């Protein structure tokens, strides 16, 4: 009880300092909970349990995402589920729609509200992994007394948001534990595992949404979830959030029909510097494809293109093709 009182006092003193809210994401969350949501850290508040109709609606809305993430959730459970952790998948409102946990831990996690049909939004239960990751739209680690509610300071959470094919936050993937021997190093490892799993789910969702398109990984982003979908005319159809950030893309640019080569800068800038037009650029690309298909056989390539061997040689010389 004394620990909970000290925690409440810390929350009040920290949340009221503007400088702390600016420099610390946790303090910023505490400030929102206190001033925006009008929560009190000493409240004996538990997560709200939504009614059956609301849960069924949320589950139905998330059905495709649940299916796309099932392998990743199972993989996480196989890695850490038997070490006192549970894995939670929540929708964009913080409603738990899927979970994994060891049967021996079910009583404790259920009592805490880490169960299907409960809502872990920040507005509902204050600073927590799921709610704060959704509010900040980024991966978070909330370790024990970083929670807003004193009732939750026994929890440690590592959470990452999951974005849909349009880059919008659609869910949160969370690992929570009640163990009191969890170190910062352990949480860092859990956080990386959760972020990687969320990225793979995002990639799965994106590939499903653009099943007929060519999927290109953006090398500049240094992330396997930075993907763009490209049609047969080399125009970008869609991009994940990581790709949008790396390439400075938005819905307007994508709707206008931006060429993938322009966005990806696939040596296109160098060729433009040599005075090549888009038509010439396309011709050069077509020649390279045909020569590749014929393994460099010029006679066969010329026949496929319907031009003479001499004409093809002239074009190859002009475009510096070997």
Tab-separated table of C-alpha atoms in Angstrom:
chain	number	residue	atom	x	y	z
A	1	UNK	CA	0.000	0.000	0.000
A	2	UNK	CA	2.805	2.420	0.865
A	3	UNK	CA	4.409	1.703	-2.520
A	4	UNK	CA	1.166	2.638	-4.283
A	5	UNK	CA	0.931	5.886	-2.313
A	6	UNK	CA	4.504	6.807	-3.255
A	7	UNK	CA	3.732	5.987	-6.874
A	8	UNK	CA	0.639	8.232	-6.878
A	9	UNK	CA	2.659	11.092	-5.403
A	10	UNK	CA	5.337	10.628	-8.064
A	11	UNK	CA	2.734	10.674	-10.848
A	12	UNK	CA	1.134	13.885	-9.587
A	13	UNK	CA	4.431	15.712	-9.141
A	14	UNK	CA	5.862	14.594	-12.499
A	15	UNK	CA	2.724	15.061	-14.600
A	16	UNK	CA	2.380	18.668	-13.456
A	17	UNK	CA	5.870	19.601	-14.685
A	18	UNK	CA	5.734	20.854	-18.260
A	19	UNK	CA	9.468	20.246	-18.760
A	20	UNK	CA	9.116	16.571	-17.836
A	21	UNK	CA	6.247	16.064	-20.280
A	22	UNK	CA	8.378	17.497	-23.087
A	23	UNK	CA	11.434	15.336	-22.437
A	24	UNK	CA	9.798	12.062	-21.368
A	25	UNK	CA	7.162	10.094	-23.314
A	26	UNK	CA	6.012	8.475	-20.070
A	27	UNK	CA	5.624	11.857	-18.359
A	28	UNK	CA	3.746	13.142	-21.409
A	29	UNK	CA	1.379	10.183	-21.127
A	30	UNK	CA	0.932	10.791	-17.387
A	31	UNK	CA	0.076	14.410	-18.169
A	32	UNK	CA	-2.572	13.334	-20.699
A	33	UNK	CA	-4.066	10.902	-18.202
A	34	UNK	CA	-4.262	13.536	-15.494
A	35	UNK	CA	-5.281	16.606	-17.485
A	36	UNK	CA	-7.053	15.238	-20.561
A	37	UNK	CA	-8.671	12.031	-19.328
A	38	UNK	CA	-9.131	13.253	-15.720
A	39	UNK	CA	-7.850	9.992	-14.272
A	40	UNK	CA	-6.405	9.596	-10.787
A	41	UNK	CA	-3.485	7.200	-10.232
A	42	UNK	CA	-4.758	5.975	-6.862
A	43	UNK	CA	-8.079	4.793	-8.301
A	44	UNK	CA	-8.717	1.055	-8.072
A	45	UNK	CA	-9.651	1.067	-11.744
A	46	UNK	CA	-9.658	-2.050	-13.893
A	47	UNK	CA	-9.922	-2.268	-17.688
A	48	UNK	CA	-13.466	-1.923	-18.980
A	49	UNK	CA	-14.992	-5.120	-20.318
A	50	UNK	CA	-16.954	-4.336	-23.461
A	51	UNK	CA	-20.269	-6.108	-24.021
A	52	UNK	CA	-20.597	-9.176	-26.212
A	53	UNK	CA	-22.051	-7.271	-29.175
A	54	UNK	CA	-19.198	-4.732	-29.186
A	55	UNK	CA	-16.625	-7.511	-28.848
A	56	UNK	CA	-18.105	-9.530	-31.713
A	57	UNK	CA	-18.098	-6.414	-33.894
A	58	UNK	CA	-14.468	-5.643	-33.017
A	59	UNK	CA	-13.428	-9.252	-33.610
A	60	UNK	CA	-15.205	-9.371	-36.980
A	61	UNK	CA	-13.578	-6.101	-38.025
A	62	UNK	CA	-10.174	-7.516	-37.102
A	63	UNK	CA	-10.708	-10.969	-38.594
A	64	UNK	CA	-8.273	-10.536	-41.483
A	65	UNK	CA	-5.611	-8.979	-39.284
A	66	UNK	CA	-6.032	-11.713	-36.665
A	67	UNK	CA	-5.508	-14.313	-39.381
A	68	UNK	CA	-2.475	-12.496	-40.782
A	69	UNK	CA	-0.878	-12.190	-37.356
A	70	UNK	CA	-1.666	-15.688	-36.027
A	71	UNK	CA	1.694	-17.188	-37.014
A	72	UNK	CA	3.607	-14.305	-35.465
A	73	UNK	CA	1.590	-14.433	-32.248
A	74	UNK	CA	2.139	-18.196	-32.073
A	75	UNK	CA	5.858	-17.725	-32.696
A	76	UNK	CA	6.109	-15.161	-29.900
A	77	UNK	CA	4.256	-17.486	-27.555
A	78	UNK	CA	6.621	-20.345	-28.369
A	79	UNK	CA	9.557	-18.048	-27.566
A	80	UNK	CA	8.388	-16.459	-24.324
A	81	UNK	CA	4.890	-17.643	-23.415
A	82	UNK	CA	6.058	-20.165	-20.857
A	83	UNK	CA	8.255	-17.693	-18.978
A	84	UNK	CA	5.430	-15.817	-17.290
A	85	UNK	CA	4.436	-13.669	-20.285
A	86	UNK	CA	1.213	-13.343	-22.211
A	87	UNK	CA	0.847	-12.078	-25.782
A	88	UNK	CA	-1.999	-9.697	-26.542
A	89	UNK	CA	-3.443	-8.478	-29.837
A	90	UNK	CA	-5.688	-5.442	-29.437
A	91	UNK	CA	-7.598	-3.387	-32.004
A	92	UNK	CA	-7.142	0.351	-32.602
A	93	UNK	CA	-9.444	1.109	-29.645
A	94	UNK	CA	-7.415	-1.067	-27.289
A	95	UNK	CA	-9.938	-3.924	-27.170
A	96	UNK	CA	-8.205	-7.288	-26.698
A	97	UNK	CA	-9.313	-9.491	-29.592
A	98	UNK	CA	-6.752	-12.297	-29.329
A	99	UNK	CA	-4.231	-13.541	-26.766
A	100	UNK	CA	-1.846	-16.342	-25.897
A	101	UNK	CA	-0.758	-17.385	-22.434
A	102	UNK	CA	0.257	-20.407	-20.386
A	103	UNK	CA	-2.713	-21.989	-18.574
A	104	UNK	CA	-0.853	-21.741	-15.264
A	105	UNK	CA	-0.748	-17.923	-15.584
A	106	UNK	CA	-4.363	-17.470	-16.698
A	107	UNK	CA	-5.822	-16.726	-13.262
A	108	UNK	CA	-3.372	-13.895	-12.597
A	109	UNK	CA	-3.639	-12.341	-16.052
A	110	UNK	CA	-7.415	-12.600	-16.092
A	111	UNK	CA	-7.628	-10.860	-12.725
A	112	UNK	CA	-5.519	-8.010	-14.127
A	113	UNK	CA	-7.753	-7.717	-17.205
A	114	UNK	CA	-5.249	-9.073	-19.723
A	115	UNK	CA	-7.982	-11.057	-21.362
A	116	UNK	CA	-10.199	-10.994	-24.425
A	117	UNK	CA	-12.992	-8.427	-24.406
A	118	UNK	CA	-11.219	-5.948	-22.098
A	119	UNK	CA	-10.207	-2.451	-23.238
A	120	UNK	CA	-6.679	-1.165	-22.561
A	121	UNK	CA	-6.976	2.314	-24.025
A	122	UNK	CA	-4.977	5.087	-22.372
A	123	UNK	CA	-8.191	6.990	-21.669
A	124	UNK	CA	-9.579	3.968	-19.838
A	125	UNK	CA	-6.700	2.754	-17.659
A	126	UNK	CA	-4.016	5.381	-18.083
A	127	UNK	CA	-0.445	4.842	-19.242
A	128	UNK	CA	0.019	1.221	-20.319
A	129	UNK	CA	1.766	-0.603	-23.158
A	130	UNK	CA	-1.244	-1.083	-25.436
A	131	UNK	CA	-2.968	2.249	-24.843
A	132	UNK	CA	0.172	4.368	-24.987
A	133	UNK	CA	1.520	2.626	-28.104
A	134	UNK	CA	-1.808	3.377	-29.805
A	135	UNK	CA	-1.891	6.971	-28.540
A	136	UNK	CA	1.725	7.720	-29.541
A	137	UNK	CA	1.615	5.507	-32.665
A	138	UNK	CA	5.015	4.044	-31.843
A	139	UNK	CA	6.566	1.128	-29.989
A	140	UNK	CA	6.789	1.593	-26.220
A	141	UNK	CA	8.050	-0.159	-23.112
A	142	UNK	CA	6.096	0.561	-19.918
A	143	UNK	CA	7.945	-0.980	-16.973
A	144	UNK	CA	6.155	-1.427	-13.648
A	145	UNK	CA	5.857	2.020	-11.959
A	146	UNK	CA	5.849	3.760	-15.349
A	147	UNK	CA	2.177	2.786	-15.504
A	148	UNK	CA	-0.175	5.599	-14.540
A	149	UNK	CA	-2.472	3.552	-12.330
A	150	UNK	CA	-0.933	2.350	-9.081
A	151	UNK	CA	-2.957	-0.857	-9.476
A	152	UNK	CA	-0.874	-1.743	-12.578
A	153	UNK	CA	2.660	-1.135	-11.281
A	154	UNK	CA	3.275	-4.868	-11.035
A	155	UNK	CA	3.091	-5.140	-14.846
A	156	UNK	CA	5.813	-4.724	-17.439
A	157	UNK	CA	4.751	-4.309	-21.079
A	158	UNK	CA	6.489	-4.147	-24.456
A	159	UNK	CA	4.154	-3.101	-27.258
A	160	UNK	CA	4.305	-2.155	-30.931
A	161	UNK	CA	1.550	-0.748	-33.149
A	162	UNK	CA	0.545	-2.595	-36.316
A	163	UNK	CA	-0.329	-0.510	-39.365
A	164	UNK	CA	-2.588	-1.469	-42.254
A	165	UNK	CA	-1.727	-1.252	-45.968
A	166	UNK	CA	-2.494	2.486	-45.955
A	167	UNK	CA	-0.110	3.194	-43.080
A	168	UNK	CA	-2.849	3.706	-40.480
A	169	UNK	CA	-2.560	2.230	-36.985
A	170	UNK	CA	-4.941	-0.728	-36.913
A	171	UNK	CA	-3.836	-2.755	-33.892
A	172	UNK	CA	-1.283	-3.210	-31.132
A	173	UNK	CA	0.830	-6.285	-30.403
A	174	UNK	CA	1.838	-6.561	-26.754
A	175	UNK	CA	3.875	-8.779	-24.439
A	176	UNK	CA	3.062	-8.345	-20.742
A	177	UNK	CA	4.502	-9.982	-17.652
A	178	UNK	CA	3.924	-9.789	-13.893
A	179	UNK	CA	7.370	-11.084	-12.987
A	180	UNK	CA	9.227	-8.813	-10.595
A	181	UNK	CA	12.665	-9.915	-11.786
A	182	UNK	CA	12.320	-8.442	-15.292
A	183	UNK	CA	15.413	-6.399	-16.144
A	184	UNK	CA	15.806	-3.542	-18.588
A	185	UNK	CA	17.844	-5.863	-20.804
A	186	UNK	CA	15.051	-8.453	-20.854
A	187	UNK	CA	12.504	-5.784	-21.746
A	188	UNK	CA	14.754	-4.514	-24.540
A	189	UNK	CA	14.891	-8.028	-26.014
A	190	UNK	CA	11.108	-8.433	-25.683
A	191	UNK	CA	10.556	-5.046	-27.283
A	192	UNK	CA	12.722	-5.931	-30.277
A	193	UNK	CA	10.893	-9.246	-30.693
A	194	UNK	CA	7.516	-7.496	-30.599
A	195	UNK	CA	8.616	-4.795	-33.076
A	196	UNK	CA	9.963	-7.401	-35.489
A	197	UNK	CA	6.753	-9.438	-35.248
A	198	UNK	CA	4.606	-6.333	-35.829
A	199	UNK	CA	6.706	-5.441	-38.881
A	200	UNK	CA	6.214	-8.909	-40.343
A	201	UNK	CA	2.456	-8.670	-39.790
A	202	UNK	CA	2.427	-5.283	-41.551
A	203	UNK	CA	4.308	-6.800	-44.486
A	204	UNK	CA	1.813	-9.682	-44.657
A	205	UNK	CA	-1.135	-7.281	-44.655
A	206	UNK	CA	0.457	-5.153	-47.359
A	207	UNK	CA	1.218	-8.063	-49.653
A	208	UNK	CA	-2.340	-9.342	-49.260
A	209	UNK	CA	-3.813	-5.915	-50.037
A	210	UNK	CA	-1.745	-5.616	-53.246
A	211	UNK	CA	-1.680	-9.270	-54.235
A	212	UNK	CA	-1.459	-8.592	-57.984
A	213	UNK	CA	1.276	-5.972	-57.795
A	214	UNK	CA	5.058	-6.140	-57.791
A	215	UNK	CA	6.310	-5.565	-54.242
A	216	UNK	CA	9.568	-3.632	-53.891
A	217	UNK	CA	11.608	-3.242	-50.692
A	218	UNK	CA	12.857	0.305	-50.119
A	219	UNK	CA	16.611	-0.034	-49.484
A	220	UNK	CA	16.985	3.440	-47.972
A	221	UNK	CA	14.629	2.626	-45.097
A	222	UNK	CA	16.694	-0.247	-43.680
A	223	UNK	CA	13.465	-2.040	-42.721
A	224	UNK	CA	11.922	-5.183	-44.166
A	225	UNK	CA	8.466	-3.604	-43.700
A	226	UNK	CA	9.330	-0.632	-45.956
A	227	UNK	CA	7.474	-1.817	-49.044
A	228	UNK	CA	5.920	-0.236	-52.127
A	229	UNK	CA	3.442	-1.889	-54.476
A	230	UNK	CA	4.113	-1.162	-58.159
A	231	UNK	CA	1.901	-1.843	-61.181
A	232	UNK	CA	2.930	-2.956	-64.667
A	233	UNK	CA	3.571	0.639	-65.737
A	234	UNK	CA	6.026	1.229	-62.864
A	235	UNK	CA	3.531	3.436	-60.988
A	236	UNK	CA	3.272	3.176	-57.221
A	237	UNK	CA	-0.063	1.764	-56.059
A	238	UNK	CA	0.612	1.853	-52.315
A	239	UNK	CA	3.283	2.075	-49.654
A	240	UNK	CA	3.705	1.017	-46.039
A	241	UNK	CA	4.298	3.599	-43.332
A	242	UNK	CA	8.036	2.923	-43.252
A	243	UNK	CA	8.231	3.366	-47.034
A	244	UNK	CA	6.154	6.556	-46.896
A	245	UNK	CA	8.541	8.056	-44.360
A	246	UNK	CA	11.672	6.991	-46.253
A	247	UNK	CA	10.417	8.200	-49.641
A	248	UNK	CA	8.363	11.183	-48.404
A	249	UNK	CA	5.173	9.749	-49.895
A	250	UNK	CA	1.572	10.545	-49.029
A	251	UNK	CA	-1.852	9.584	-50.342
A	252	UNK	CA	-1.917	12.515	-52.766
A	253	UNK	CA	1.390	11.610	-54.427
A	254	UNK	CA	0.389	7.960	-54.672
A	255	UNK	CA	-3.019	8.848	-56.166
A	256	UNK	CA	-1.304	11.008	-58.798
A	257	UNK	CA	0.567	7.979	-60.119
A	258	UNK	CA	4.179	8.488	-59.068
A	259	UNK	CA	6.717	6.366	-61.015
A	260	UNK	CA	8.504	3.958	-58.703
A	261	UNK	CA	11.866	4.701	-60.337
A	262	UNK	CA	11.446	8.390	-59.490
A	263	UNK	CA	10.594	7.659	-55.860
A	264	UNK	CA	13.252	5.016	-55.395
A	265	UNK	CA	15.914	7.006	-57.278
A	266	UNK	CA	17.120	3.877	-59.071
A	267	UNK	CA	20.030	5.759	-60.771
A	268	UNK	CA	17.351	7.743	-62.602
A	269	UNK	CA	18.840	11.026	-61.481
A	270	UNK	CA	22.161	10.159	-63.120
A	271	UNK	CA	20.511	9.325	-66.435
A	272	UNK	CA	18.499	12.536	-66.364
A	273	UNK	CA	21.739	14.385	-65.889
A	274	UNK	CA	22.851	12.909	-69.198
A	275	UNK	CA	19.785	14.449	-70.878
A	276	UNK	CA	17.700	11.291	-71.297
A	277	UNK	CA	13.937	11.588	-71.639
A	278	UNK	CA	11.388	9.261	-70.073
A	279	UNK	CA	10.805	7.661	-73.487
A	280	UNK	CA	14.503	7.005	-73.977
A	281	UNK	CA	14.738	5.707	-70.441
A	282	UNK	CA	11.910	3.259	-71.134
A	283	UNK	CA	13.571	2.155	-74.390
A	284	UNK	CA	16.841	1.473	-72.611
A	285	UNK	CA	15.029	-0.581	-69.964
A	286	UNK	CA	13.202	-2.573	-72.656
A	287	UNK	CA	16.478	-3.365	-74.434
A	288	UNK	CA	18.069	-4.526	-71.197
A	289	UNK	CA	15.150	-6.846	-70.476
A	290	UNK	CA	15.279	-8.466	-73.915
A	291	UNK	CA	19.055	-8.886	-73.799
A	292	UNK	CA	18.715	-10.449	-70.383
A	293	UNK	CA	16.074	-12.899	-71.643
A	294	UNK	CA	18.351	-13.970	-74.485
A	295	UNK	CA	21.428	-14.176	-72.236
A	296	UNK	CA	23.121	-11.479	-74.304
A	297	UNK	CA	22.474	-13.094	-77.702
A	298	UNK	CA	22.199	-9.995	-79.904
A	299	UNK	CA	20.822	-11.799	-82.978
A	300	UNK	CA	18.070	-13.452	-80.956
A	301	UNK	CA	17.268	-10.203	-79.145
A	302	UNK	CA	17.003	-8.304	-82.454
A	303	UNK	CA	14.651	-10.966	-83.791
A	304	UNK	CA	12.455	-10.701	-80.705
A	305	UNK	CA	12.331	-6.914	-81.085
A	306	UNK	CA	11.622	-7.071	-84.809
A	307	UNK	CA	14.644	-4.959	-85.758
A	308	UNK	CA	17.911	-5.663	-87.549
A	309	UNK	CA	21.032	-6.746	-85.738
A	310	UNK	CA	22.815	-3.551	-86.896
A	311	UNK	CA	19.987	-1.381	-85.517
A	312	UNK	CA	20.172	-3.132	-82.181
A	313	UNK	CA	23.941	-2.642	-82.057
A	314	UNK	CA	23.462	1.110	-82.692
A	315	UNK	CA	20.909	1.337	-79.891
A	316	UNK	CA	23.150	-0.618	-77.527
A	317	UNK	CA	26.041	1.738	-78.286
A	318	UNK	CA	23.837	4.765	-77.730
A	319	UNK	CA	22.619	3.512	-74.347
A	320	UNK	CA	26.045	2.174	-73.299
A	321	UNK	CA	24.792	-1.404	-73.069
A	322	UNK	CA	27.208	-4.335	-73.203
